[in-house]
Amino acid sequence: MTKKEELPVSQVPRAVRVASLLSEGEELSGDDDQADEDEDDHAYEGVPNGGWHTSSLSSSLPSSVLISELPSHPMDGLPGGSTPLTRVIKAGWLDKNPPQGSYIYQKRWVRLDADHLRYFDSNKDAYSKRFISVACISRVAAIGDQKFEVITNNRTFAFRAESDAERKEWMQALQQAVAEQYARARLSSIYPLGIRGSEPPDRAGSLELRGFKNKLYVAVVGDKVQLYKNLEEYHLGIGITFIDMSVGNVKEADRRSFDLTTPYRIFSFSAESELEKEQWLEAMQGAIAEALSTSEVAERIWAVTPNRFCADCGAAQPDWASINLCVVICKRCAGEHRGLGAGVSKVRSLKMDRKVWTETLIEALCAAVTTTDLAETQALLGCGAGVNCFSGDPEAPTPLALAEQAGQALQMEFLRNNRTTEVPRLDSAKPLEKHYSVVLPTVSHSGFLYKTASAGKLLQDRRAREEFSRRWCVLSDGVLSYYENERAVTPNGEIRASEIVCLAVLPPDTHGFEHTFEVYTEGERLYLFGLESAELAREWVKCIAKAFIPPLAEDLLARDFERLGRLPYKAGLSLQRAQEGWFSLTGSELRAVFPEGPCEEPLQLRKLQELSVQGESENQVLVLVERRRTLYIQGERRLDFTSWLGAIQKAAASSGDTLSEQQLGDSDIPVIVYRCIDYITQCGLTSEGIYRKCGQTSKTQRVLESLRQDARSVRLKEGEQHVDDVSSALKRFLRDLPDGLFTRAQRLAWLEASEIEDEEEKVSRYQELLARLPPVNRATVKALISHLYCVQCFSDTNQMNTHNLAIVFGPTLFQTDGQDYKAGRVVEDLIGHYVAVFSVDEEELRKQREEITAIVKMRVAGTASGTQHAGDFICTVYLEEKKAETEQHIKIPASMTAEELTLEILDRRNVGIRERDYWTCFEVNEREEAERPLHFAEKVLPILHGLGMDSYLVVKKHQSMEAMLLYLASHVGDTKHGMMKFREDRSLLGLGLPSGGFHDRYFILNSSCLRLYKEIRSHRPEKEWPVRSLKVYLGVKKKLRPPTCWGFTVVHETEKHEKQQWYLCCETQMELREWFATFLFVQHGGLVWPSEPSRVSRAVPEVRLGSVSLIPLRGSENEMRRSVAAFTADPLSLLRNV
């Protein structure tokens, strides 16, 4: 047989991108009647695995190579992890006997390590044709001239060496590897899945591999992903290949598919469902994390012989440890320890938690079984000794201080890691069912308490002193027992700490005793206790709280609370199932601690965007929304949930007359002020005599009372409230403030500043005084003056110029009788110098102008068509696709963002948002065959104003968002550059390009601009556009014949409101996603997607409000014609010069 000329080994590339692991289109199912070996060699051999033919390398090396002489394997020495690959015992060329009794042998490169026997097409292939687990080999036998068999439970693999000596070396190496595998198996005694010594998989199941008809069985084991033909072969330990995840990366491809990328090939898998795909992604990402871990710490700890085995089950090479118990444990036992809670066992990885493993901690763990004094300390702690007990020495009051004084570094490290460890207590007589697996710390307290009989409902009436009974109460071992007197032996009753779900401290003098508190239990019972002494009552509350609060929620006890307990909740992206969290209420702050994660930032209840109760009485849910953070508290137990609901609603309401005690918005503006300003902006900017005219006294009083009671839930509607009634309510609220808007302490300074003659000095003085105001007052002043600035812009219509507004608001804001002209002058100066005093930039002024423009134009449109409308407008939005059955008519207030609109649509259709669902509102342009996902913070109303007849809004999932977020997370910097196909709109741009097609151009995108270069070597850009003035749409018109399907349309609006348009095409979908993600990143300051999804519910709009119709922005053709005709009249010419 003639051999081809081979390339030198040094010229063979180390990394080769492989088109496919198996032959394209081969059937993998196989026939049970055929020999298994037939399937092995015919299904998986003859594959271009690495691009080098077998024969081209078969004679370049001797058939067997010593380990020191082995050529470098493609996966040796790759960066990305410090974990070394399994040591190769023997490797070389062998002839493999194919099935069906054929006499034609095939040359295979065979590698043997401690765990697997693998054979490849060549010595440069990254992935094997097949592998056999050494644990499954039963024996190795010689069968003839230079031949030997590797025999498993039900299969036999035949090989032929070049000589008898070579065969002997292979057989000895295999027999030694099998013997060592059996020895390790005997030490571990764990045989999952019937495979001796195998590690249980993190995930296993069937997946489709692109290009093949049948599914493969895939197992994620440790830091490797193993591929098998089917489940049977998985149990037999005979597979196709495995992928070392130290060089792997996984990313989502589409709905059910994902890619596992390595330097050698891309494995494209498909799962049965999206949920299953997410589970596979999570398992493979865990394998990557394990592969990139380091074994340096583990090897140092394993150097001590007893640390080579799990302290609980005896498994070999445990890679986890309990740092406070000073024991090493395996992965399975680590899960059990973690279930005990951090207060009992602090579990850390020997390989991944490198920062935890200080030198002293490593020494402590290594010495745990040999150092006598450390073992004695451990024994004392296990018997109940307190780590923080008083030593009797004022200079070294604790054992830790004593150890430090004595220079005992190991003792110090051990004590430091056991500061919060609890002593396990076992009660075999009365086993308790606990919601939490951690054992609560022992708290002891006793004394007299006054209590009433337990109740099954909330106490609505005041309990008189005579209704309380004096009882001797003892809190010990997690049980609060109450006795007839201090000499009684048998308790009258008891409350187990594990059954307490809520502890509430009532305001003084709520009942007959000055200080009272309530205890709620799982059995829907309420216990009321009272004392006259505030100090004693506080001590009891503190001890009871410590008895039933787990260690993870101890931070809630750092400050006084009004209510403390556990409740079922849903939050963040985990909305599929409810969990139990711990909550405390202090004033208007609600603090929460969740099982998974650190203590949450407190919710400011007065700043909530939404507080609502949903569901029926038996299954209610309290919804709290604050700055795109949403919390769902479920009413699993009706009694304590009802008490929490009342307390939270009371804390979220206005508690007084001062500004800081009102319900506040995101910008610290009182909701009552925002509601009035927003309504008048929507409905009263052009109302003649606005703020000068007074409303009806009774209606004004009614509006003000409703706003004071709960401004957040009030929706002012035209037809129900007149603008003059609302404006009078706002003026009365500001005039009745106890301290005034400008505060009594600074009122005189403001009035004196108005007399300064130099305008620059006066503005500077106003800015100085503004900075001295409390935050809420300062925000309110800016919001009010900004609103009055807009009002005076329409003075030709409403007759309220700056001077007239100052006459009205001067006495109101400074609470004078109208005789002091300086009050009016201050207001007039603030309105006149609004931009300078409040440092309003051009962008903020432009947005304000656009919003007001849209509002007034819509009102003019309603007037022209003979209809009047409320402050909000009607628009048609589609869900997922444009069809009659998916359209929704929705109210669009001026402040509504794209995120709020999206969630409103989903709420109406009862569409649940699952984890990794990126629902987005898209602007679709049918004529251009393009769409643009709106940024979540983008205001919707100006977009609606600019929509043409061939455009509409649709809410659907953004399929590329997760891929874009992953790209941005791994991408450094805010720039991107590369080649793209470019085509201009010739009627608009005129860049001198040849007409009629797409041409290669080099682009650079940074935080300020997008530059176009003729070629990559060009020094000067042919064109440059400011990036913030660009609108990027996904898609290119088909009639332009784009060279690829991955294109986008870019629109640029000049300062003269002229639109320019061009088209760009990328080579791949991933390239398109990267460009689009970078556009979003630089245009919105890096905030592409909200860090936590929000939930904003709005009232369902009605077609009619009172007797007044609402004008639709989208609807019938006649309605649209009337609206468009009305838009031609522009009443805002006076605003353009602002």
Short mmCIF file of N, CA, C and O in Angstrom, two decimals, residues 643-708:
data_model
loop_
_atom_site.label_atom_id
_atom_site.label_comp_id
_atom_site.label_asym_id
_atom_site.label_seq_id
_atom_site.Cartn_x
_atom_site.Cartn_y
_atom_site.Cartn_z
N SER A 643 -53.00 41.78 58.48
CA SER A 643 -52.36 42.77 59.35
C SER A 643 -51.19 43.45 58.65
O SER A 643 -50.98 44.65 58.78
N TRP A 644 -50.40 42.67 57.87
CA TRP A 644 -49.31 43.27 57.09
C TRP A 644 -49.86 44.25 56.07
O TRP A 644 -49.31 45.34 55.88
N LEU A 645 -50.95 43.87 55.41
CA LEU A 645 -51.53 44.73 54.38
C LEU A 645 -51.94 46.07 54.96
O LEU A 645 -51.63 47.13 54.40
N GLY A 646 -52.64 46.05 56.09
CA GLY A 646 -53.06 47.31 56.71
C GLY A 646 -51.88 48.16 57.15
O GLY A 646 -51.88 49.39 56.96
N ALA A 647 -50.84 47.51 57.70
CA ALA A 647 -49.68 48.26 58.17
C ALA A 647 -48.92 48.88 57.01
O ALA A 647 -48.46 50.03 57.09
N ILE A 648 -48.76 48.14 55.91
CA ILE A 648 -48.02 48.66 54.75
C ILE A 648 -48.80 49.80 54.09
O ILE A 648 -48.23 50.82 53.69
N GLN A 649 -50.12 49.62 53.96
CA GLN A 649 -50.93 50.69 53.36
C GLN A 649 -50.87 51.96 54.21
O GLN A 649 -50.79 53.07 53.67
N LYS A 650 -50.89 51.80 55.51
CA LYS A 650 -50.81 52.97 56.39
C LYS A 650 -49.44 53.63 56.28
O LYS A 650 -49.33 54.87 56.23
N ALA A 651 -48.37 52.82 56.22
CA ALA A 651 -47.03 53.38 56.12
C ALA A 651 -46.79 54.06 54.78
O ALA A 651 -46.00 55.00 54.68
N ALA A 652 -47.49 53.59 53.73
CA ALA A 652 -47.30 54.17 52.39
C ALA A 652 -48.11 55.43 52.18
O ALA A 652 -47.89 56.15 51.21
N ALA A 653 -49.07 55.70 53.06
CA ALA A 653 -49.91 56.89 52.90
C ALA A 653 -49.22 58.12 53.47
O ALA A 653 -48.22 58.02 54.18
N SER A 654 -49.74 59.27 53.16
CA SER A 654 -49.21 60.51 53.74
C SER A 654 -49.47 60.51 55.23
O SER A 654 -50.57 60.18 55.69
N SER A 655 -48.44 60.92 55.99
CA SER A 655 -48.57 60.84 57.45
C SER A 655 -48.68 62.21 58.12
O SER A 655 -48.73 62.28 59.34
N GLY A 656 -48.68 63.26 57.33
CA GLY A 656 -48.76 64.59 57.93
C GLY A 656 -48.98 65.65 56.86
O GLY A 656 -49.29 65.34 55.71
N ASP A 657 -48.78 66.90 57.24
CA ASP A 657 -49.02 68.01 56.32
C ASP A 657 -47.75 68.54 55.67
O ASP A 657 -47.82 69.31 54.72
N THR A 658 -46.57 68.16 56.19
CA THR A 658 -45.33 68.67 55.60
C THR A 658 -45.03 67.95 54.28
O THR A 658 -45.55 66.87 54.02
N LEU A 659 -44.16 68.55 53.48
CA LEU A 659 -43.84 67.96 52.18
C LEU A 659 -43.18 66.59 52.33
O LEU A 659 -43.47 65.66 51.59
N SER A 660 -42.24 66.46 53.28
CA SER A 660 -41.50 65.20 53.42
C SER A 660 -42.39 64.07 53.91
O SER A 660 -42.02 62.89 53.78
N GLU A 661 -43.56 64.38 54.46
CA GLU A 661 -44.46 63.34 54.96
C GLU A 661 -45.48 62.91 53.91
O GLU A 661 -46.34 62.08 54.18
N GLN A 662 -45.38 63.44 52.70
CA GLN A 662 -46.32 63.08 51.64
C GLN A 662 -45.82 61.86 50.88
O GLN A 662 -44.66 61.47 50.96
N GLN A 663 -46.71 61.26 50.12
CA GLN A 663 -46.28 60.24 49.16
C GLN A 663 -45.41 60.92 48.11
O GLN A 663 -45.77 61.96 47.57
N LEU A 664 -44.24 60.31 47.82
CA LEU A 664 -43.26 60.94 46.95
C LEU A 664 -43.06 60.13 45.68
O LEU A 664 -43.19 58.90 45.67
N GLY A 665 -42.73 60.84 44.59
CA GLY A 665 -42.40 60.18 43.33
C GLY A 665 -40.92 59.90 43.23
O GLY A 665 -40.16 60.08 44.19
N ASP A 666 -40.48 59.45 42.05
CA ASP A 666 -39.08 59.09 41.86
C ASP A 666 -38.14 60.26 42.12
O ASP A 666 -37.03 60.08 42.61
N SER A 667 -38.56 61.47 41.79
CA SER A 667 -37.69 62.64 41.92
C SER A 667 -37.94 63.40 43.20
O SER A 667 -37.61 64.59 43.31
N ASP A 668 -38.51 62.74 44.21
CA ASP A 668 -38.81 63.35 45.52
C ASP A 668 -39.86 64.45 45.42
O ASP A 668 -39.94 65.31 46.30
N ILE A 669 -40.64 64.43 44.36
CA ILE A 669 -41.75 65.38 44.24
C ILE A 669 -42.99 64.74 44.84
O ILE A 669 -43.31 63.60 44.52
N PRO A 670 -43.71 65.43 45.73
CA PRO A 670 -44.93 64.85 46.29
C PRO A 670 -45.91 64.46 45.18
O PRO A 670 -46.09 65.20 44.20
N VAL A 671 -46.49 63.28 45.32
CA VAL A 671 -47.41 62.78 44.29
C VAL A 671 -48.59 63.73 44.11
O VAL A 671 -49.09 63.92 43.01
N ILE A 672 -49.03 64.35 45.19
CA ILE A 672 -50.16 65.27 45.11
C ILE A 672 -49.82 66.45 44.19
O ILE A 672 -50.67 66.91 43.41
N VAL A 673 -48.59 66.95 44.25
CA VAL A 673 -48.17 68.05 43.38
C VAL A 673 -48.04 67.56 41.95
O VAL A 673 -48.49 68.21 41.00
N TYR A 674 -47.44 66.38 41.79
CA TYR A 674 -47.26 65.83 40.44
C TYR A 674 -48.60 65.58 39.76
O TYR A 674 -48.76 65.86 38.56
N ARG A 675 -49.58 65.03 40.50
CA ARG A 675 -50.87 64.73 39.91
C ARG A 675 -51.53 66.01 39.38
O ARG A 675 -52.07 66.04 38.27
N CYS A 676 -51.49 67.07 40.16
CA CYS A 676 -52.13 68.33 39.75
C CYS A 676 -51.40 68.95 38.56
O CYS A 676 -52.02 69.38 37.58
N ILE A 677 -50.08 69.01 38.64
CA ILE A 677 -49.30 69.60 37.55
C ILE A 677 -49.50 68.82 36.25
O ILE A 677 -49.69 69.39 35.17
N ASP A 678 -49.47 67.49 36.35
CA ASP A 678 -49.62 66.66 35.16
C ASP A 678 -51.00 66.85 34.53
O ASP A 678 -51.12 66.94 33.30
N TYR A 679 -52.03 66.92 35.36
CA TYR A 679 -53.38 67.09 34.84
C TYR A 679 -53.53 68.44 34.14
O TYR A 679 -54.10 68.53 33.04
N ILE A 680 -53.02 69.49 34.76
CA ILE A 680 -53.15 70.82 34.16
C ILE A 680 -52.30 70.92 32.89
O ILE A 680 -52.69 71.58 31.91
N THR A 681 -51.13 70.27 32.88
CA THR A 681 -50.33 70.24 31.66
C THR A 681 -51.08 69.56 30.53
O THR A 681 -51.04 69.98 29.38
N GLN A 682 -51.78 68.48 30.86
CA GLN A 682 -52.51 67.74 29.84
C GLN A 682 -53.76 68.49 29.37
O GLN A 682 -54.09 68.48 28.18
N CYS A 683 -54.44 69.14 30.30
CA CYS A 683 -55.78 69.64 29.97
C CYS A 683 -55.95 71.15 30.10
O CYS A 683 -56.97 71.69 29.65
N GLY A 684 -55.00 71.86 30.73
CA GLY A 684 -55.27 73.26 31.03
C GLY A 684 -54.27 74.27 30.57
O GLY A 684 -54.37 75.45 30.95
N LEU A 685 -53.28 73.90 29.76
CA LEU A 685 -52.27 74.86 29.34
C LEU A 685 -52.88 76.02 28.55
O LEU A 685 -52.40 77.15 28.63
N THR A 686 -53.90 75.72 27.79
CA THR A 686 -54.52 76.77 26.97
C THR A 686 -55.82 77.29 27.57
O THR A 686 -56.56 78.03 26.91
N SER A 687 -56.09 76.92 28.83
CA SER A 687 -57.33 77.38 29.48
C SER A 687 -57.15 78.84 29.93
O SER A 687 -56.21 79.17 30.66
N GLU A 688 -58.04 79.69 29.51
CA GLU A 688 -57.93 81.12 29.82
C GLU A 688 -58.04 81.35 31.33
O GLU A 688 -58.93 80.85 32.01
N GLY A 689 -57.07 82.13 31.86
CA GLY A 689 -57.08 82.48 33.27
C GLY A 689 -56.72 81.33 34.19
O GLY A 689 -57.09 81.35 35.37
N ILE A 690 -55.97 80.34 33.69
CA ILE A 690 -55.60 79.20 34.52
C ILE A 690 -54.81 79.70 35.74
O ILE A 690 -53.94 80.56 35.62
N TYR A 691 -55.12 79.23 36.89
CA TYR A 691 -54.56 79.59 38.19
C TYR A 691 -55.09 80.93 38.71
O TYR A 691 -55.06 81.17 39.92
N ARG A 692 -55.54 81.81 37.82
CA ARG A 692 -56.15 83.06 38.31
C ARG A 692 -57.59 82.82 38.71
O ARG A 692 -58.05 83.34 39.72
N LYS A 693 -58.29 82.02 37.91
CA LYS A 693 -59.67 81.67 38.24
C LYS A 693 -59.70 80.65 39.37
O LYS A 693 -58.86 79.76 39.44
N CYS A 694 -60.71 80.80 40.19
CA CYS A 694 -60.86 79.86 41.31
C CYS A 694 -61.94 78.83 40.98
O CYS A 694 -62.93 79.14 40.31
N GLY A 695 -61.74 77.63 41.45
CA GLY A 695 -62.73 76.58 41.27
C GLY A 695 -63.83 76.67 42.32
O GLY A 695 -63.77 77.49 43.25
N GLN A 696 -64.80 75.78 42.19
CA GLN A 696 -65.86 75.73 43.19
C GLN A 696 -65.30 75.21 44.50
O GLN A 696 -64.56 74.21 44.52
N THR A 697 -65.67 75.87 45.59
CA THR A 697 -65.09 75.54 46.90
C THR A 697 -65.32 74.08 47.28
O THR A 697 -64.39 73.38 47.72
N SER A 698 -66.55 73.60 47.11
CA SER A 698 -66.86 72.22 47.52
C SER A 698 -66.08 71.20 46.68
O SER A 698 -65.54 70.22 47.20
N LYS A 699 -66.00 71.44 45.36
CA LYS A 699 -65.28 70.51 44.50
C LYS A 699 -63.78 70.56 44.76
O LYS A 699 -63.09 69.54 44.73
N THR A 700 -63.28 71.78 44.99
CA THR A 700 -61.85 71.92 45.30
C THR A 700 -61.51 71.16 46.57
O THR A 700 -60.50 70.45 46.64
N GLN A 701 -62.38 71.30 47.59
CA GLN A 701 -62.14 70.61 48.86
C GLN A 701 -62.18 69.09 48.67
O GLN A 701 -61.38 68.36 49.26
N ARG A 702 -63.10 68.62 47.83
CA ARG A 702 -63.24 67.19 47.60
C ARG A 702 -61.99 66.63 46.89
O ARG A 702 -61.49 65.56 47.23
N VAL A 703 -61.49 67.37 45.89
CA VAL A 703 -60.28 66.93 45.19
C VAL A 703 -59.10 66.90 46.14
O VAL A 703 -58.32 65.92 46.16
N LEU A 704 -58.95 67.93 46.96
CA LEU A 704 -57.82 68.01 47.87
C LEU A 704 -57.87 66.90 48.92
O LEU A 704 -56.83 66.30 49.25
N GLU A 705 -59.03 66.59 49.44
CA GLU A 705 -59.15 65.53 50.44
C GLU A 705 -58.79 64.16 49.86
O GLU A 705 -58.10 63.36 50.51
N SER A 706 -59.24 63.91 48.65
CA SER A 706 -58.91 62.62 48.02
C SER A 706 -57.42 62.50 47.75
O SER A 706 -56.82 61.43 47.93
N LEU A 707 -56.79 63.60 47.37
CA LEU A 707 -55.35 63.58 47.12
C LEU A 707 -54.57 63.42 48.42
O LEU A 707 -53.55 62.72 48.46
N ARG A 708 -55.01 64.08 49.47
CA ARG A 708 -54.33 63.94 50.76
C ARG A 708 -54.43 62.52 51.29
O ARG A 708 -53.50 62.00 51.90
#
